[in-house]
Amino acid sequence: MPGSTTTARRAATNRSTTRRSTTRRPIVTSIALAATAAAVALWWRWLARRQHHWRTALSEAIPVNSAYWREQRAGPGELLYVAIGDSAAQGIGASRPGHSYVGFIAQSLAAASARPVRTVNLGISGATLRIAIDDELPVLEELAPDVLTVCIGANDIADFDAARFDREIRELFARLPDHAIVADLPSFYFPPAQGRVRTANRLLRAAAAERGLVVVPLFARTDRQGLWGVSTQFAGDLFHPNDRGYRIWAAAFRQAVEARLAQSGGADGRQG
């Protein structure tokens, strides 16, 4: 019958179309996966070249920033601000050394007190807790700062040992004046480093509590920036903050620094 023949032809055509469509799907999926993998590989190579370029550029900034902070240390000031830290204190990644969090804190101190501030930045690029204890603390002990910030430990995360970190953070804190303002470690955002940072911060906060030291929430302040922070608040090496990132770091210190300034009454630190 004509109707039956037409129906059979349509069914056969539909089966043929379905087979062709089913055959095409794995091919299309494979092409899409291959294109995605190629795009990721290209992006990864671009990122690696970009990071290499920025690491080289930032390494070349180390002596420039160090010279800047030596000049600041020699300058006059009625208030003495001292910072213990690492390359972040030096401002590596910023557009200029004074745009580190130390520079922004010094600016806010001058504005809040209406007095000139002498800044002694003891930060050493690449410093670990051990380096801060051996090389920065002896200089600090010759000074009497009105405000002291301590932000150190991020360089201990790559080769993290919890027992060593606990021992050294306690050794560091034991030699700080009671008014020292300590920051916990900033967010590293991604595993496995982020888990190490959380462990380090638990140890840091416990040690600070035993000494009665103020701890500012640098981890919380940076972690809440999320992927937006990762993409907009770091230098090209994706490790050091840029100007925007350092402003966020300085903001984490602001309340504690202002409280310390009010407590000290702006007393002069002796020259060192």
PDB file of C-alpha atoms in Angstrom:
ATOM      1  CA  MET A   1       0.000   0.000   0.000  1.00  0.00           C
ATOM      2  CA  PRO A   2       1.260   3.475  -0.830  1.00  0.00           C
ATOM      3  CA  GLY A   3       0.786   4.807   2.706  1.00  0.00           C
ATOM      4  CA  SER A   4       2.701   1.938   4.245  1.00  0.00           C
ATOM      5  CA  THR A   5       5.521   2.359   1.772  1.00  0.00           C
ATOM      6  CA  THR A   6       5.831   6.068   2.544  1.00  0.00           C
ATOM      7  CA  THR A   7       5.853   5.427   6.267  1.00  0.00           C
ATOM      8  CA  ALA A   8       8.535   2.779   5.908  1.00  0.00           C
ATOM      9  CA  ARG A   9      10.691   5.122   3.838  1.00  0.00           C
ATOM     10  CA  ARG A  10      10.375   7.856   6.455  1.00  0.00           C
ATOM     11  CA  ALA A  11      11.303   5.454   9.235  1.00  0.00           C
ATOM     12  CA  ALA A  12      14.347   4.297   7.297  1.00  0.00           C
ATOM     13  CA  THR A  13      15.353   7.877   6.624  1.00  0.00           C
ATOM     14  CA  ASN A  14      14.978   8.741  10.321  1.00  0.00           C
ATOM     15  CA  ARG A  15      17.086   5.745  11.330  1.00  0.00           C
ATOM     16  CA  SER A  16      19.776   6.744   8.854  1.00  0.00           C
ATOM     17  CA  THR A  17      19.751  10.351  10.140  1.00  0.00           C
ATOM     18  CA  THR A  18      19.950   9.139  13.734  1.00  0.00           C
ATOM     19  CA  ARG A  19      22.922   6.897  12.901  1.00  0.00           C
ATOM     20  CA  ARG A  20      24.726   9.773  11.195  1.00  0.00           C
ATOM     21  CA  SER A  21      23.983  12.089  14.133  1.00  0.00           C
ATOM     22  CA  THR A  22      25.153   9.467  16.628  1.00  0.00           C
ATOM     23  CA  THR A  23      28.323   8.974  14.623  1.00  0.00           C
ATOM     24  CA  ARG A  24      28.990  12.725  14.479  1.00  0.00           C
ATOM     25  CA  ARG A  25      28.675  13.341  18.234  1.00  0.00           C
ATOM     26  CA  PRO A  26      31.900  11.597  19.300  1.00  0.00           C
ATOM     27  CA  ILE A  27      33.739  13.318  16.444  1.00  0.00           C
ATOM     28  CA  VAL A  28      32.441  16.769  17.446  1.00  0.00           C
ATOM     29  CA  THR A  29      33.200  16.064  21.107  1.00  0.00           C
ATOM     30  CA  SER A  30      36.723  14.938  20.256  1.00  0.00           C
ATOM     31  CA  ILE A  31      37.332  18.050  18.161  1.00  0.00           C
ATOM     32  CA  ALA A  32      36.038  20.283  20.965  1.00  0.00           C
ATOM     33  CA  LEU A  33      38.217  18.551  23.551  1.00  0.00           C
ATOM     34  CA  ALA A  34      41.272  18.788  21.312  1.00  0.00           C
ATOM     35  CA  ALA A  35      40.642  22.491  20.686  1.00  0.00           C
ATOM     36  CA  THR A  36      40.222  23.125  24.422  1.00  0.00           C
ATOM     37  CA  ALA A  37      43.402  21.216  25.237  1.00  0.00           C
ATOM     38  CA  ALA A  38      45.314  23.178  22.594  1.00  0.00           C
ATOM     39  CA  ALA A  39      43.986  26.476  23.943  1.00  0.00           C
ATOM     40  CA  VAL A  40      44.946  25.523  27.508  1.00  0.00           C
ATOM     41  CA  ALA A  41      48.433  24.491  26.363  1.00  0.00           C
ATOM     42  CA  LEU A  42      48.907  27.799  24.538  1.00  0.00           C
ATOM     43  CA  TRP A  43      47.671  29.746  27.564  1.00  0.00           C
ATOM     44  CA  TRP A  44      49.976  27.783  29.869  1.00  0.00           C
ATOM     45  CA  ARG A  45      53.007  28.492  27.668  1.00  0.00           C
ATOM     46  CA  TRP A  46      52.052  32.174  27.503  1.00  0.00           C
ATOM     47  CA  LEU A  47      51.651  32.303  31.298  1.00  0.00           C
ATOM     48  CA  ALA A  48      55.014  30.599  31.845  1.00  0.00           C
ATOM     49  CA  ARG A  49      56.758  33.103  29.540  1.00  0.00           C
ATOM     50  CA  ARG A  50      54.957  35.984  31.241  1.00  0.00           C
ATOM     51  CA  GLN A  51      55.916  34.778  34.715  1.00  0.00           C
ATOM     52  CA  HIS A  52      59.536  34.301  33.630  1.00  0.00           C
ATOM     53  CA  HIS A  53      59.600  37.845  32.257  1.00  0.00           C
ATOM     54  CA  TRP A  54      58.116  39.272  35.445  1.00  0.00           C
ATOM     55  CA  ARG A  55      60.351  37.260  37.749  1.00  0.00           C
ATOM     56  CA  THR A  56      63.355  38.668  35.924  1.00  0.00           C
ATOM     57  CA  ALA A  57      61.960  42.203  36.047  1.00  0.00           C
ATOM     58  CA  LEU A  58      61.076  41.964  39.729  1.00  0.00           C
ATOM     59  CA  SER A  59      64.477  40.510  40.587  1.00  0.00           C
ATOM     60  CA  GLU A  60      66.050  43.558  38.978  1.00  0.00           C
ATOM     61  CA  ALA A  61      63.853  45.762  41.201  1.00  0.00           C
ATOM     62  CA  ILE A  62      65.303  44.334  44.431  1.00  0.00           C
ATOM     63  CA  PRO A  63      68.412  46.580  44.608  1.00  0.00           C
ATOM     64  CA  VAL A  64      66.372  49.599  43.506  1.00  0.00           C
ATOM     65  CA  ASN A  65      63.819  49.106  46.268  1.00  0.00           C
ATOM     66  CA  SER A  66      66.512  48.385  48.853  1.00  0.00           C
ATOM     67  CA  ALA A  67      68.269  51.650  47.995  1.00  0.00           C
ATOM     68  CA  TYR A  68      65.005  53.558  48.326  1.00  0.00           C
ATOM     69  CA  TRP A  69      64.345  52.214  51.822  1.00  0.00           C
ATOM     70  CA  ARG A  70      67.914  52.935  52.920  1.00  0.00           C
ATOM     71  CA  GLU A  71      67.295  56.558  51.981  1.00  0.00           C
ATOM     72  CA  GLN A  72      64.038  56.567  53.933  1.00  0.00           C
ATOM     73  CA  ARG A  73      65.774  55.138  56.975  1.00  0.00           C
ATOM     74  CA  ALA A  74      68.309  57.964  56.951  1.00  0.00           C
ATOM     75  CA  GLY A  75      65.622  60.622  56.790  1.00  0.00           C
ATOM     76  CA  PRO A  76      64.207  62.731  59.623  1.00  0.00           C
ATOM     77  CA  GLY A  77      60.929  62.145  61.423  1.00  0.00           C
ATOM     78  CA  GLU A  78      59.176  62.656  64.725  1.00  0.00           C
ATOM     79  CA  LEU A  79      57.475  59.259  64.669  1.00  0.00           C
ATOM     80  CA  LEU A  80      59.438  56.071  64.111  1.00  0.00           C
ATOM     81  CA  TYR A  81      57.771  53.295  62.132  1.00  0.00           C
ATOM     82  CA  VAL A  82      59.663  50.005  61.796  1.00  0.00           C
ATOM     83  CA  ALA A  83      58.647  47.065  59.618  1.00  0.00           C
ATOM     84  CA  ILE A  84      59.861  43.471  59.797  1.00  0.00           C
ATOM     85  CA  GLY A  85      59.116  41.541  56.636  1.00  0.00           C
ATOM     86  CA  ASP A  86      60.190  40.205  53.270  1.00  0.00           C
ATOM     87  CA  SER A  87      59.898  41.309  49.634  1.00  0.00           C
ATOM     88  CA  ALA A  88      56.321  42.473  50.211  1.00  0.00           C
ATOM     89  CA  ALA A  89      57.606  44.967  52.778  1.00  0.00           C
ATOM     90  CA  GLN A  90      60.153  46.093  50.183  1.00  0.00           C
ATOM     91  CA  GLY A  91      57.366  46.628  47.660  1.00  0.00           C
ATOM     92  CA  ILE A  92      58.455  44.127  45.032  1.00  0.00           C
ATOM     93  CA  GLY A  93      55.654  44.047  42.457  1.00  0.00           C
ATOM     94  CA  ALA A  94      54.542  47.639  43.077  1.00  0.00           C
ATOM     95  CA  SER A  95      54.998  50.415  40.544  1.00  0.00           C
ATOM     96  CA  ARG A  96      57.410  52.115  42.979  1.00  0.00           C
ATOM     97  CA  PRO A  97      58.910  51.128  46.357  1.00  0.00           C
ATOM     98  CA  GLY A  98      56.741  53.583  48.286  1.00  0.00           C
ATOM     99  CA  HIS A  99      53.642  51.747  47.067  1.00  0.00           C
ATOM    100  CA  SER A 100      54.358  48.717  49.221  1.00  0.00           C
ATOM    101  CA  TYR A 101      52.062  48.186  52.183  1.00  0.00           C
ATOM    102  CA  VAL A 102      54.841  49.665  54.344  1.00  0.00           C
ATOM    103  CA  GLY A 103      54.801  52.826  52.253  1.00  0.00           C
ATOM    104  CA  PHE A 104      51.029  53.115  52.465  1.00  0.00           C
ATOM    105  CA  ILE A 105      51.087  52.584  56.244  1.00  0.00           C
ATOM    106  CA  ALA A 106      53.766  55.283  56.585  1.00  0.00           C
ATOM    107  CA  GLN A 107      51.590  57.664  54.555  1.00  0.00           C
ATOM    108  CA  SER A 108      48.547  56.966  56.726  1.00  0.00           C
ATOM    109  CA  LEU A 109      50.609  57.468  59.893  1.00  0.00           C
ATOM    110  CA  ALA A 110      51.782  60.861  58.663  1.00  0.00           C
ATOM    111  CA  ALA A 111      48.241  61.865  57.727  1.00  0.00           C
ATOM    112  CA  ALA A 112      46.705  60.663  61.012  1.00  0.00           C
ATOM    113  CA  SER A 113      49.350  62.253  63.231  1.00  0.00           C
ATOM    114  CA  ALA A 114      50.092  65.363  61.154  1.00  0.00           C
ATOM    115  CA  ARG A 115      53.738  64.703  61.967  1.00  0.00           C
ATOM    116  CA  PRO A 116      56.683  63.562  59.825  1.00  0.00           C
ATOM    117  CA  VAL A 117      57.315  59.816  59.955  1.00  0.00           C
ATOM    118  CA  ARG A 118      60.695  58.162  59.739  1.00  0.00           C
ATOM    119  CA  THR A 119      60.347  54.674  58.265  1.00  0.00           C
ATOM    120  CA  VAL A 120      62.887  51.932  58.922  1.00  0.00           C
ATOM    121  CA  ASN A 121      61.996  49.054  56.617  1.00  0.00           C
ATOM    122  CA  LEU A 122      63.947  46.009  57.771  1.00  0.00           C
ATOM    123  CA  GLY A 123      62.305  43.757  55.193  1.00  0.00           C
ATOM    124  CA  ILE A 124      64.625  41.545  53.152  1.00  0.00           C
ATOM    125  CA  SER A 125      63.532  40.097  49.818  1.00  0.00           C
ATOM    126  CA  GLY A 126      63.275  36.343  50.141  1.00  0.00           C
ATOM    127  CA  ALA A 127      63.320  36.451  53.941  1.00  0.00           C
ATOM    128  CA  THR A 128      62.024  33.482  55.874  1.00  0.00           C
ATOM    129  CA  LEU A 129      61.319  33.375  59.589  1.00  0.00           C
ATOM    130  CA  ARG A 130      64.907  32.257  60.187  1.00  0.00           C
ATOM    131  CA  ILE A 131      66.330  35.173  58.217  1.00  0.00           C
ATOM    132  CA  ALA A 132      64.095  37.633  60.057  1.00  0.00           C
ATOM    133  CA  ILE A 133      65.278  36.255  63.403  1.00  0.00           C
ATOM    134  CA  ASP A 134      68.959  36.280  62.473  1.00  0.00           C
ATOM    135  CA  ASP A 135      69.196  39.474  60.412  1.00  0.00           C
ATOM    136  CA  GLU A 136      66.236  41.744  61.155  1.00  0.00           C
ATOM    137  CA  LEU A 137      65.671  41.328  64.891  1.00  0.00           C
ATOM    138  CA  PRO A 138      69.201  42.455  65.891  1.00  0.00           C
ATOM    139  CA  VAL A 139      68.599  45.766  64.108  1.00  0.00           C
ATOM    140  CA  LEU A 140      65.144  46.136  65.637  1.00  0.00           C
ATOM    141  CA  GLU A 141      66.608  45.694  69.104  1.00  0.00           C
ATOM    142  CA  GLU A 142      68.664  48.873  68.588  1.00  0.00           C
ATOM    143  CA  LEU A 143      65.516  50.894  67.890  1.00  0.00           C
ATOM    144  CA  ALA A 144      62.478  52.029  69.855  1.00  0.00           C
ATOM    145  CA  PRO A 145      59.658  52.222  67.317  1.00  0.00           C
ATOM    146  CA  ASP A 146      56.400  53.994  67.969  1.00  0.00           C
ATOM    147  CA  VAL A 147      54.758  51.591  65.532  1.00  0.00           C
ATOM    148  CA  LEU A 148      56.082  48.158  64.580  1.00  0.00           C
ATOM    149  CA  THR A 149      54.513  45.882  61.978  1.00  0.00           C
ATOM    150  CA  VAL A 150      55.547  42.275  61.448  1.00  0.00           C
ATOM    151  CA  CYS A 151      54.533  40.441  58.274  1.00  0.00           C
ATOM    152  CA  ILE A 152      56.731  37.409  57.640  1.00  0.00           C
ATOM    153  CA  GLY A 153      56.386  33.709  56.899  1.00  0.00           C
ATOM    154  CA  ALA A 154      55.076  33.506  53.334  1.00  0.00           C
ATOM    155  CA  ASN A 155      58.470  32.329  52.082  1.00  0.00           C
ATOM    156  CA  ASP A 156      58.337  29.421  54.529  1.00  0.00           C
ATOM    157  CA  ILE A 157      55.324  27.917  52.755  1.00  0.00           C
ATOM    158  CA  ALA A 158      57.142  26.400  49.750  1.00  0.00           C
ATOM    159  CA  ASP A 159      59.225  24.150  52.014  1.00  0.00           C
ATOM    160  CA  PHE A 160      56.738  24.122  54.866  1.00  0.00           C
ATOM    161  CA  ASP A 161      57.499  22.218  58.034  1.00  0.00           C
ATOM    162  CA  ALA A 162      54.877  22.792  60.723  1.00  0.00           C
ATOM    163  CA  ALA A 163      57.142  21.977  63.667  1.00  0.00           C
ATOM    164  CA  ARG A 164      59.879  24.291  62.411  1.00  0.00           C
ATOM    165  CA  PHE A 165      57.388  27.069  61.676  1.00  0.00           C
ATOM    166  CA  ASP A 166      55.910  26.795  65.160  1.00  0.00           C
ATOM    167  CA  ARG A 167      59.351  26.857  66.779  1.00  0.00           C
ATOM    168  CA  GLU A 168      60.598  29.828  64.767  1.00  0.00           C
ATOM    169  CA  ILE A 169      57.449  31.930  64.996  1.00  0.00           C
ATOM    170  CA  ARG A 170      57.574  31.565  68.780  1.00  0.00           C
ATOM    171  CA  GLU A 171      61.252  32.507  68.808  1.00  0.00           C
ATOM    172  CA  LEU A 172      60.470  35.599  66.730  1.00  0.00           C
ATOM    173  CA  PHE A 173      57.504  36.677  68.833  1.00  0.00           C
ATOM    174  CA  ALA A 174      59.428  36.232  72.079  1.00  0.00           C
ATOM    175  CA  ARG A 175      61.797  39.023  71.037  1.00  0.00           C
ATOM    176  CA  LEU A 176      59.191  41.549  69.903  1.00  0.00           C
ATOM    177  CA  PRO A 177      57.970  44.485  71.995  1.00  0.00           C
ATOM    178  CA  ASP A 178      54.486  44.058  73.418  1.00  0.00           C
ATOM    179  CA  HIS A 179      52.999  46.658  71.067  1.00  0.00           C
ATOM    180  CA  ALA A 180      54.091  44.855  67.872  1.00  0.00           C
ATOM    181  CA  ILE A 181      51.343  44.471  65.280  1.00  0.00           C
ATOM    182  CA  VAL A 182      51.530  41.079  63.596  1.00  0.00           C
ATOM    183  CA  ALA A 183      49.811  40.003  60.372  1.00  0.00           C
ATOM    184  CA  ASP A 184      48.854  36.443  59.665  1.00  0.00           C
ATOM    185  CA  LEU A 185      49.904  35.060  56.284  1.00  0.00           C
ATOM    186  CA  PRO A 186      47.989  36.214  53.199  1.00  0.00           C
ATOM    187  CA  SER A 187      45.798  33.896  51.183  1.00  0.00           C
ATOM    188  CA  PHE A 188      47.572  31.750  48.604  1.00  0.00           C
ATOM    189  CA  TYR A 189      44.127  30.963  47.099  1.00  0.00           C
ATOM    190  CA  PHE A 190      44.901  27.533  45.631  1.00  0.00           C
ATOM    191  CA  PRO A 191      45.911  24.110  47.007  1.00  0.00           C
ATOM    192  CA  PRO A 192      48.212  22.692  48.171  1.00  0.00           C
ATOM    193  CA  ALA A 193      49.777  25.954  49.412  1.00  0.00           C
ATOM    194  CA  GLN A 194      46.495  27.238  50.817  1.00  0.00           C
ATOM    195  CA  GLY A 195      46.259  24.302  53.220  1.00  0.00           C
ATOM    196  CA  ARG A 196      49.795  24.984  54.461  1.00  0.00           C
ATOM    197  CA  VAL A 197      48.934  28.652  54.960  1.00  0.00           C
ATOM    198  CA  ARG A 198      45.903  27.732  57.068  1.00  0.00           C
ATOM    199  CA  THR A 199      48.089  25.500  59.245  1.00  0.00           C
ATOM    200  CA  ALA A 200      50.763  28.184  59.549  1.00  0.00           C
ATOM    201  CA  ASN A 201      48.169  30.771  60.553  1.00  0.00           C
ATOM    202  CA  ARG A 202      46.759  28.532  63.276  1.00  0.00           C
ATOM    203  CA  LEU A 203      50.261  28.222  64.716  1.00  0.00           C
ATOM    204  CA  LEU A 204      50.949  31.937  64.294  1.00  0.00           C
ATOM    205  CA  ARG A 205      47.738  32.994  66.034  1.00  0.00           C
ATOM    206  CA  ALA A 206      48.302  30.581  68.919  1.00  0.00           C
ATOM    207  CA  ALA A 207      51.838  31.897  69.443  1.00  0.00           C
ATOM    208  CA  ALA A 208      50.648  35.516  69.230  1.00  0.00           C
ATOM    209  CA  ALA A 209      47.856  34.871  71.732  1.00  0.00           C
ATOM    210  CA  GLU A 210      50.327  33.486  74.252  1.00  0.00           C
ATOM    211  CA  ARG A 211      52.410  36.670  73.882  1.00  0.00           C
ATOM    212  CA  GLY A 212      49.388  38.965  73.886  1.00  0.00           C
ATOM    213  CA  LEU A 213      50.237  40.378  70.450  1.00  0.00           C
ATOM    214  CA  VAL A 214      47.682  41.963  68.135  1.00  0.00           C
ATOM    215  CA  VAL A 215      47.129  39.962  64.934  1.00  0.00           C
ATOM    216  CA  VAL A 216      45.606  41.670  61.911  1.00  0.00           C
ATOM    217  CA  PRO A 217      43.486  39.519  59.553  1.00  0.00           C
ATOM    218  CA  LEU A 218      45.560  39.703  56.378  1.00  0.00           C
ATOM    219  CA  PHE A 219      44.456  36.213  55.326  1.00  0.00           C
ATOM    220  CA  ALA A 220      40.752  37.033  55.574  1.00  0.00           C
ATOM    221  CA  ARG A 221      41.192  40.406  53.875  1.00  0.00           C
ATOM    222  CA  THR A 222      43.034  38.894  50.900  1.00  0.00           C
ATOM    223  CA  ASP A 223      41.089  35.637  50.676  1.00  0.00           C
ATOM    224  CA  ARG A 224      37.758  37.405  50.257  1.00  0.00           C
ATOM    225  CA  GLN A 225      39.118  39.035  47.074  1.00  0.00           C
ATOM    226  CA  GLY A 226      38.779  35.652  45.336  1.00  0.00           C
ATOM    227  CA  LEU A 227      39.544  35.200  41.659  1.00  0.00           C
ATOM    228  CA  TRP A 228      38.981  38.912  41.094  1.00  0.00           C
ATOM    229  CA  GLY A 229      41.883  39.553  43.440  1.00  0.00           C
ATOM    230  CA  VAL A 230      44.066  36.974  41.716  1.00  0.00           C
ATOM    231  CA  SER A 231      43.470  38.620  38.343  1.00  0.00           C
ATOM    232  CA  THR A 232      43.693  42.295  39.396  1.00  0.00           C
ATOM    233  CA  GLN A 233      45.814  42.564  42.552  1.00  0.00           C
ATOM    234  CA  PHE A 234      49.039  40.778  41.650  1.00  0.00           C
ATOM    235  CA  ALA A 235      52.121  41.595  39.640  1.00  0.00           C
ATOM    236  CA  GLY A 236      52.851  39.504  36.577  1.00  0.00           C
ATOM    237  CA  ASP A 237      54.642  36.798  38.574  1.00  0.00           C
ATOM    238  CA  LEU A 238      51.293  36.033  40.285  1.00  0.00           C
ATOM    239  CA  PHE A 239      53.043  35.979  43.674  1.00  0.00           C
ATOM    240  CA  HIS A 240      53.804  39.568  44.663  1.00  0.00           C
ATOM    241  CA  PRO A 241      50.966  42.088  45.002  1.00  0.00           C
ATOM    242  CA  ASN A 242      50.739  45.115  42.755  1.00  0.00           C
ATOM    243  CA  ASP A 243      49.780  48.623  43.932  1.00  0.00           C
ATOM    244  CA  ARG A 244      46.122  47.649  44.306  1.00  0.00           C
ATOM    245  CA  GLY A 245      47.042  44.539  46.258  1.00  0.00           C
ATOM    246  CA  TYR A 246      49.366  46.430  48.596  1.00  0.00           C
ATOM    247  CA  ARG A 247      46.606  48.932  49.382  1.00  0.00           C
ATOM    248  CA  ILE A 248      44.479  46.011  50.535  1.00  0.00           C
ATOM    249  CA  TRP A 249      47.341  44.771  52.713  1.00  0.00           C
ATOM    250  CA  ALA A 250      47.747  48.230  54.254  1.00  0.00           C
ATOM    251  CA  ALA A 251      44.003  48.396  54.900  1.00  0.00           C
ATOM    252  CA  ALA A 252      44.251  45.172  56.914  1.00  0.00           C
ATOM    253  CA  PHE A 253      46.693  46.939  59.258  1.00  0.00           C
ATOM    254  CA  ARG A 254      44.864  50.275  59.451  1.00  0.00           C
ATOM    255  CA  GLN A 255      42.697  49.793  62.537  1.00  0.00           C
ATOM    256  CA  ALA A 256      45.498  48.278  64.632  1.00  0.00           C
ATOM    257  CA  VAL A 257      47.995  50.918  63.498  1.00  0.00           C
ATOM    258  CA  GLU A 258      45.629  53.763  64.358  1.00  0.00           C
ATOM    259  CA  ALA A 259      44.967  52.215  67.782  1.00  0.00           C
ATOM    260  CA  ARG A 260      48.697  51.939  68.421  1.00  0.00           C
ATOM    261  CA  LEU A 261      49.264  55.527  67.329  1.00  0.00           C
ATOM    262  CA  ALA A 262      46.614  56.739  69.777  1.00  0.00           C
ATOM    263  CA  GLN A 263      48.087  54.574  72.532  1.00  0.00           C
ATOM    264  CA  SER A 264      51.634  55.826  71.995  1.00  0.00           C
ATOM    265  CA  GLY A 265      50.648  59.457  71.872  1.00  0.00           C
ATOM    266  CA  GLY A 266      53.111  59.897  69.006  1.00  0.00           C
ATOM    267  CA  ALA A 267      56.212  59.483  71.224  1.00  0.00           C
ATOM    268  CA  ASP A 268      59.540  59.878  69.416  1.00  0.00           C
ATOM    269  CA  GLY A 269      61.586  56.757  68.734  1.00  0.00           C
ATOM    270  CA  ARG A 270      65.295  57.063  69.261  1.00  0.00           C
ATOM    271  CA  GLN A 271      67.438  57.271  66.168  1.00  0.00           C
ATOM    272  CA  GLY A 272      69.259  54.143  65.075  1.00  0.00           C
TER     273      GLY A 272
END
